[in-house]
């Protein structure tokens, strides 16, 4: 947050409103994930304007960071709404943010499937997300291999839950890939999902690793 606040100060100095609002959207996301904004929020907030206006350049950032924020806070319905908006309005093959949004939308749909919510719809979202992550990982192993492996592992854990010989190596590969790339949050996510799977198949020794 200190670095973000430094950039906000620069935006104030150079009166760059568009960039300032983008940075404020990012700051609000980070603050929410640290403590839900209880002690880390500031008075300034992003002015995103009319989100129905196709010319509004803040729409993509707003929907993208809202989807990510809602995923990590466990707001599955809102994550699906924002993630779908992001994909429907701004999907561009080859763009990193588009693929990241697709990943979180896929993971979110996996959670909804586990809750037996609109299972067929969410299965299709997952299928599309896995295909997108495979394409992304083929082009950028460093950015997307861990995401592809985690989606694969979660998908198999739903459909082939009692075959740890197939599923566990995918979780392990996702964890190791995220570690190598420095994606600590996604490494933690993969560890959590792997632990829950091991608990589900009664492999408590592996769950505690």
mmCIF file of C-alpha atoms in Angstrom:
data_model
loop_
_atom_site.group_PDB
_atom_site.id
_atom_site.type_symbol
_atom_site.label_atom_id
_atom_site.label_comp_id
_atom_site.label_asym_id
_atom_site.label_seq_id
_atom_site.Cartn_x
_atom_site.Cartn_y
_atom_site.Cartn_z
ATOM 1 C CA UNK A 1 0.000 0.000 0.000
ATOM 2 C CA UNK A 2 2.883 2.388 0.627
ATOM 3 C CA UNK A 3 3.992 2.079 -2.980
ATOM 4 C CA UNK A 4 0.429 2.543 -4.260
ATOM 5 C CA UNK A 5 0.029 5.648 -2.071
ATOM 6 C CA UNK A 6 3.297 6.985 -3.458
ATOM 7 C CA UNK A 7 1.925 6.671 -6.981
ATOM 8 C CA UNK A 8 -1.334 8.309 -5.905
ATOM 9 C CA UNK A 9 0.703 11.252 -4.645
ATOM 10 C CA UNK A 10 2.370 11.497 -8.050
ATOM 11 C CA UNK A 11 -1.041 11.441 -9.748
ATOM 12 C CA UNK A 12 -2.155 14.327 -7.555
ATOM 13 C CA UNK A 13 0.996 16.240 -8.401
ATOM 14 C CA UNK A 14 0.646 15.753 -12.151
ATOM 15 C CA UNK A 15 -3.181 15.924 -12.130
ATOM 16 C CA UNK A 16 -3.682 12.687 -14.031
ATOM 17 C CA UNK A 17 -7.290 11.838 -13.128
ATOM 18 C CA UNK A 18 -7.682 8.771 -15.358
ATOM 19 C CA UNK A 19 -4.529 7.095 -14.021
ATOM 20 C CA UNK A 20 -5.393 8.163 -10.477
ATOM 21 C CA UNK A 21 -8.774 6.424 -10.677
ATOM 22 C CA UNK A 22 -7.147 3.253 -12.022
ATOM 23 C CA UNK A 23 -4.697 3.244 -9.114
ATOM 24 C CA UNK A 24 -7.524 3.886 -6.632
ATOM 25 C CA UNK A 25 -9.391 0.834 -7.956
ATOM 26 C CA UNK A 26 -6.263 -1.261 -7.352
ATOM 27 C CA UNK A 27 -5.801 0.258 -3.896
ATOM 28 C CA UNK A 28 -9.372 -0.494 -2.890
ATOM 29 C CA UNK A 29 -8.844 -4.116 -3.950
ATOM 30 C CA UNK A 30 -5.630 -4.505 -1.943
ATOM 31 C CA UNK A 31 -7.167 -2.805 1.096
ATOM 32 C CA UNK A 32 -10.216 -5.098 0.954
ATOM 33 C CA UNK A 33 -8.023 -8.195 0.828
ATOM 34 C CA UNK A 34 -5.806 -7.075 3.729
ATOM 35 C CA UNK A 35 -8.503 -6.247 6.285
ATOM 36 C CA UNK A 36 -11.694 -5.501 4.364
ATOM 37 C CA UNK A 37 -10.713 -1.840 4.463
ATOM 38 C CA UNK A 38 -11.134 -1.537 8.209
ATOM 39 C CA UNK A 39 -7.746 0.034 8.954
ATOM 40 C CA UNK A 40 -6.144 0.383 5.533
ATOM 41 C CA UNK A 41 -8.759 2.364 3.592
ATOM 42 C CA UNK A 42 -8.437 6.043 2.732
ATOM 43 C CA UNK A 43 -11.038 8.748 2.131
ATOM 44 C CA UNK A 44 -10.377 9.003 -1.597
ATOM 45 C CA UNK A 45 -12.276 6.549 -3.780
ATOM 46 C CA UNK A 46 -12.295 5.869 -7.488
ATOM 47 C CA UNK A 47 -14.766 7.772 -9.649
ATOM 48 C CA UNK A 48 -15.657 5.096 -12.185
ATOM 49 C CA UNK A 49 -18.407 7.018 -13.979
ATOM 50 C CA UNK A 50 -21.125 5.373 -16.047
ATOM 51 C CA UNK A 51 -20.290 1.669 -16.297
ATOM 52 C CA UNK A 52 -22.795 1.276 -19.137
ATOM 53 C CA UNK A 53 -20.906 3.761 -21.297
ATOM 54 C CA UNK A 54 -18.768 1.871 -23.862
ATOM 55 C CA UNK A 55 -16.380 4.836 -23.969
ATOM 56 C CA UNK A 56 -15.672 4.630 -20.244
ATOM 57 C CA UNK A 57 -12.027 3.537 -20.043
ATOM 58 C CA UNK A 58 -12.343 2.548 -16.379
ATOM 59 C CA UNK A 59 -14.899 -0.189 -16.999
ATOM 60 C CA UNK A 60 -12.365 -2.922 -17.657
ATOM 61 C CA UNK A 61 -10.306 -2.182 -14.537
ATOM 62 C CA UNK A 62 -13.440 -1.935 -12.395
ATOM 63 C CA UNK A 63 -14.916 -5.263 -13.523
ATOM 64 C CA UNK A 64 -11.525 -7.026 -13.493
ATOM 65 C CA UNK A 65 -10.509 -6.034 -9.964
ATOM 66 C CA UNK A 66 -14.060 -6.431 -8.640
ATOM 67 C CA UNK A 67 -14.083 -10.049 -9.880
ATOM 68 C CA UNK A 68 -10.717 -10.792 -8.252
ATOM 69 C CA UNK A 69 -11.707 -9.091 -5.001
ATOM 70 C CA UNK A 70 -15.001 -10.996 -4.806
ATOM 71 C CA UNK A 71 -13.274 -14.312 -5.522
ATOM 72 C CA UNK A 72 -10.834 -13.968 -2.639
ATOM 73 C CA UNK A 73 -13.558 -12.740 -0.278
ATOM 74 C CA UNK A 74 -15.748 -15.730 -1.178
ATOM 75 C CA UNK A 75 -18.547 -13.741 -2.810
ATOM 76 C CA UNK A 76 -19.235 -16.304 -5.537
ATOM 77 C CA UNK A 77 -22.326 -14.702 -7.047
ATOM 78 C CA UNK A 78 -20.716 -11.296 -7.393
ATOM 79 C CA UNK A 79 -17.489 -12.799 -8.693
ATOM 80 C CA UNK A 80 -19.448 -14.558 -11.428
ATOM 81 C CA UNK A 81 -21.259 -11.317 -12.316
ATOM 82 C CA UNK A 82 -18.126 -9.182 -12.538
ATOM 83 C CA UNK A 83 -16.021 -11.899 -14.130
ATOM 84 C CA UNK A 84 -18.623 -12.508 -16.834
ATOM 85 C CA UNK A 85 -18.838 -8.763 -17.483
ATOM 86 C CA UNK A 86 -15.073 -8.613 -17.837
ATOM 87 C CA UNK A 87 -14.940 -11.547 -20.269
ATOM 88 C CA UNK A 88 -18.019 -10.546 -22.284
ATOM 89 C CA UNK A 89 -16.927 -6.936 -22.744
ATOM 90 C CA UNK A 90 -13.156 -7.116 -22.909
ATOM 91 C CA UNK A 91 -12.028 -10.619 -23.872
ATOM 92 C CA UNK A 92 -8.927 -10.469 -26.058
ATOM 93 C CA UNK A 93 -6.925 -13.616 -26.703
ATOM 94 C CA UNK A 94 -3.304 -12.973 -25.779
ATOM 95 C CA UNK A 95 -4.065 -10.277 -23.196
ATOM 96 C CA UNK A 96 -2.830 -11.243 -19.721
ATOM 97 C CA UNK A 97 -5.695 -9.647 -17.785
ATOM 98 C CA UNK A 98 -8.258 -11.459 -19.939
ATOM 99 C CA UNK A 99 -6.686 -14.832 -19.166
ATOM 100 C CA UNK A 100 -6.357 -14.058 -15.451
ATOM 101 C CA UNK A 101 -10.034 -13.068 -15.332
ATOM 102 C CA UNK A 102 -10.875 -16.338 -17.097
ATOM 103 C CA UNK A 103 -8.890 -18.275 -14.480
ATOM 104 C CA UNK A 104 -10.701 -16.717 -11.525
ATOM 105 C CA UNK A 105 -14.057 -17.116 -13.253
ATOM 106 C CA UNK A 106 -13.244 -20.812 -13.728
ATOM 107 C CA UNK A 107 -12.172 -21.308 -10.112
ATOM 108 C CA UNK A 108 -15.263 -19.473 -8.916
ATOM 109 C CA UNK A 109 -17.497 -21.666 -11.080
ATOM 110 C CA UNK A 110 -15.824 -24.720 -9.561
ATOM 111 C CA UNK A 111 -16.867 -23.478 -6.111
ATOM 112 C CA UNK A 112 -20.427 -22.922 -7.322
ATOM 113 C CA UNK A 113 -20.505 -26.415 -8.832
ATOM 114 C CA UNK A 114 -19.499 -27.874 -5.466
ATOM 115 C CA UNK A 115 -22.446 -26.016 -3.958
ATOM 116 C CA UNK A 116 -24.743 -27.612 -6.585
ATOM 117 C CA UNK A 117 -25.560 -24.169 -8.023
ATOM 118 C CA UNK A 118 -26.439 -24.117 -11.756
ATOM 119 C CA UNK A 119 -24.179 -27.094 -12.282
ATOM 120 C CA UNK A 120 -24.402 -27.398 -16.079
ATOM 121 C CA UNK A 121 -23.817 -23.672 -16.637
ATOM 122 C CA UNK A 122 -20.812 -23.632 -14.333
ATOM 123 C CA UNK A 123 -19.368 -26.790 -15.870
ATOM 124 C CA UNK A 124 -19.344 -25.032 -19.235
ATOM 125 C CA UNK A 125 -17.597 -21.997 -17.723
ATOM 126 C CA UNK A 126 -14.976 -24.339 -16.258
ATOM 127 C CA UNK A 127 -14.494 -26.113 -19.591
ATOM 128 C CA UNK A 128 -13.899 -22.781 -21.364
ATOM 129 C CA UNK A 129 -11.539 -21.615 -18.609
ATOM 130 C CA UNK A 130 -9.419 -24.790 -18.802
ATOM 131 C CA UNK A 131 -9.133 -24.452 -22.586
ATOM 132 C CA UNK A 132 -8.128 -20.791 -22.209
ATOM 133 C CA UNK A 133 -5.511 -21.627 -19.552
ATOM 134 C CA UNK A 134 -4.022 -24.361 -21.728
ATOM 135 C CA UNK A 135 -3.648 -21.865 -24.550
ATOM 136 C CA UNK A 136 -2.177 -19.276 -22.178
ATOM 137 C CA UNK A 137 0.246 -21.754 -20.575
ATOM 138 C CA UNK A 138 1.471 -22.866 -24.008
ATOM 139 C CA UNK A 139 2.444 -19.245 -24.675
ATOM 140 C CA UNK A 140 3.592 -18.216 -21.190
ATOM 141 C CA UNK A 141 4.504 -21.086 -18.892
ATOM 142 C CA UNK A 142 5.746 -18.687 -16.187
ATOM 143 C CA UNK A 143 2.428 -16.820 -15.942
ATOM 144 C CA UNK A 144 -0.127 -19.553 -16.468
ATOM 145 C CA UNK A 145 1.141 -23.100 -15.881
ATOM 146 C CA UNK A 146 0.185 -23.043 -12.215
ATOM 147 C CA UNK A 147 -3.305 -21.780 -13.085
ATOM 148 C CA UNK A 148 -3.815 -24.436 -15.754
ATOM 149 C CA UNK A 149 -2.713 -27.245 -13.430
ATOM 150 C CA UNK A 150 -4.896 -26.014 -10.584
ATOM 151 C CA UNK A 151 -7.979 -25.830 -12.791
ATOM 152 C CA UNK A 152 -7.238 -29.329 -14.078
ATOM 153 C CA UNK A 153 -6.797 -30.661 -10.546
ATOM 154 C CA UNK A 154 -10.006 -29.057 -9.288
ATOM 155 C CA UNK A 155 -11.946 -30.310 -12.301
ATOM 156 C CA UNK A 156 -10.686 -33.871 -11.845
ATOM 157 C CA UNK A 157 -11.314 -33.732 -8.098
ATOM 158 C CA UNK A 158 -14.966 -33.063 -8.868
ATOM 159 C CA UNK A 159 -15.336 -35.725 -11.529
ATOM 160 C CA UNK A 160 -12.836 -38.342 -10.385
ATOM 161 C CA UNK A 161 -12.574 -37.612 -6.685
ATOM 162 C CA UNK A 162 -11.400 -41.033 -5.628
ATOM 163 C CA UNK A 163 -8.380 -41.195 -7.924
ATOM 164 C CA UNK A 164 -5.636 -39.328 -6.015
ATOM 165 C CA UNK A 165 -2.930 -40.896 -8.188
ATOM 166 C CA UNK A 166 -4.219 -38.717 -11.035
ATOM 167 C CA UNK A 167 -5.291 -35.634 -9.075
ATOM 168 C CA UNK A 168 -2.547 -35.070 -6.492
ATOM 169 C CA UNK A 169 0.342 -34.666 -8.981
ATOM 170 C CA UNK A 170 -1.593 -31.831 -10.642
ATOM 171 C CA UNK A 171 -1.975 -30.017 -7.324
ATOM 172 C CA UNK A 172 1.728 -30.558 -6.620
ATOM 173 C CA UNK A 173 2.682 -29.206 -10.055
ATOM 174 C CA UNK A 174 0.478 -26.147 -9.534
ATOM 175 C CA UNK A 175 2.016 -25.445 -6.126
ATOM 176 C CA UNK A 176 5.581 -25.805 -7.424
ATOM 177 C CA UNK A 177 4.902 -23.723 -10.541
ATOM 178 C CA UNK A 178 3.339 -20.917 -8.484
ATOM 179 C CA UNK A 179 6.306 -21.019 -6.091
ATOM 180 C CA UNK A 180 8.814 -20.720 -8.937
ATOM 181 C CA UNK A 181 6.908 -17.796 -10.461
ATOM 182 C CA UNK A 182 6.598 -15.990 -7.124
ATOM 183 C CA UNK A 183 2.793 -16.107 -7.109
ATOM 184 C CA UNK A 184 2.513 -16.570 -3.344
ATOM 185 C CA UNK A 185 -1.254 -16.014 -3.260
ATOM 186 C CA UNK A 186 -1.871 -18.669 -5.914
ATOM 187 C CA UNK A 187 0.603 -21.033 -4.273
ATOM 188 C CA UNK A 188 -1.424 -20.660 -1.084
ATOM 189 C CA UNK A 189 -4.658 -21.209 -2.997
ATOM 190 C CA UNK A 190 -3.336 -24.414 -4.559
ATOM 191 C CA UNK A 191 -2.115 -25.645 -1.147
ATOM 192 C CA UNK A 192 -5.531 -24.964 0.358
ATOM 193 C CA UNK A 193 -7.394 -26.743 -2.435
ATOM 194 C CA UNK A 194 -4.981 -29.692 -2.312
ATOM 195 C CA UNK A 195 -5.437 -29.976 1.450
ATOM 196 C CA UNK A 196 -9.224 -29.942 1.131
ATOM 197 C CA UNK A 197 -9.050 -32.640 -1.546
ATOM 198 C CA UNK A 198 -6.791 -34.829 0.599
ATOM 199 C CA UNK A 199 -9.179 -34.406 3.515
ATOM 200 C CA UNK A 200 -12.076 -35.327 1.231
ATOM 201 C CA UNK A 201 -10.410 -38.609 0.202
ATOM 202 C CA UNK A 202 -9.318 -39.278 3.808
ATOM 203 C CA UNK A 203 -5.593 -38.855 3.149
ATOM 204 C CA UNK A 204 -4.935 -36.860 6.327
ATOM 205 C CA UNK A 205 -1.154 -37.378 6.261
ATOM 206 C CA UNK A 206 -0.885 -35.680 2.856
ATOM 207 C CA UNK A 207 -3.395 -32.990 3.889
ATOM 208 C CA UNK A 208 -1.101 -31.939 6.733
ATOM 209 C CA UNK A 209 2.023 -31.565 4.577
#
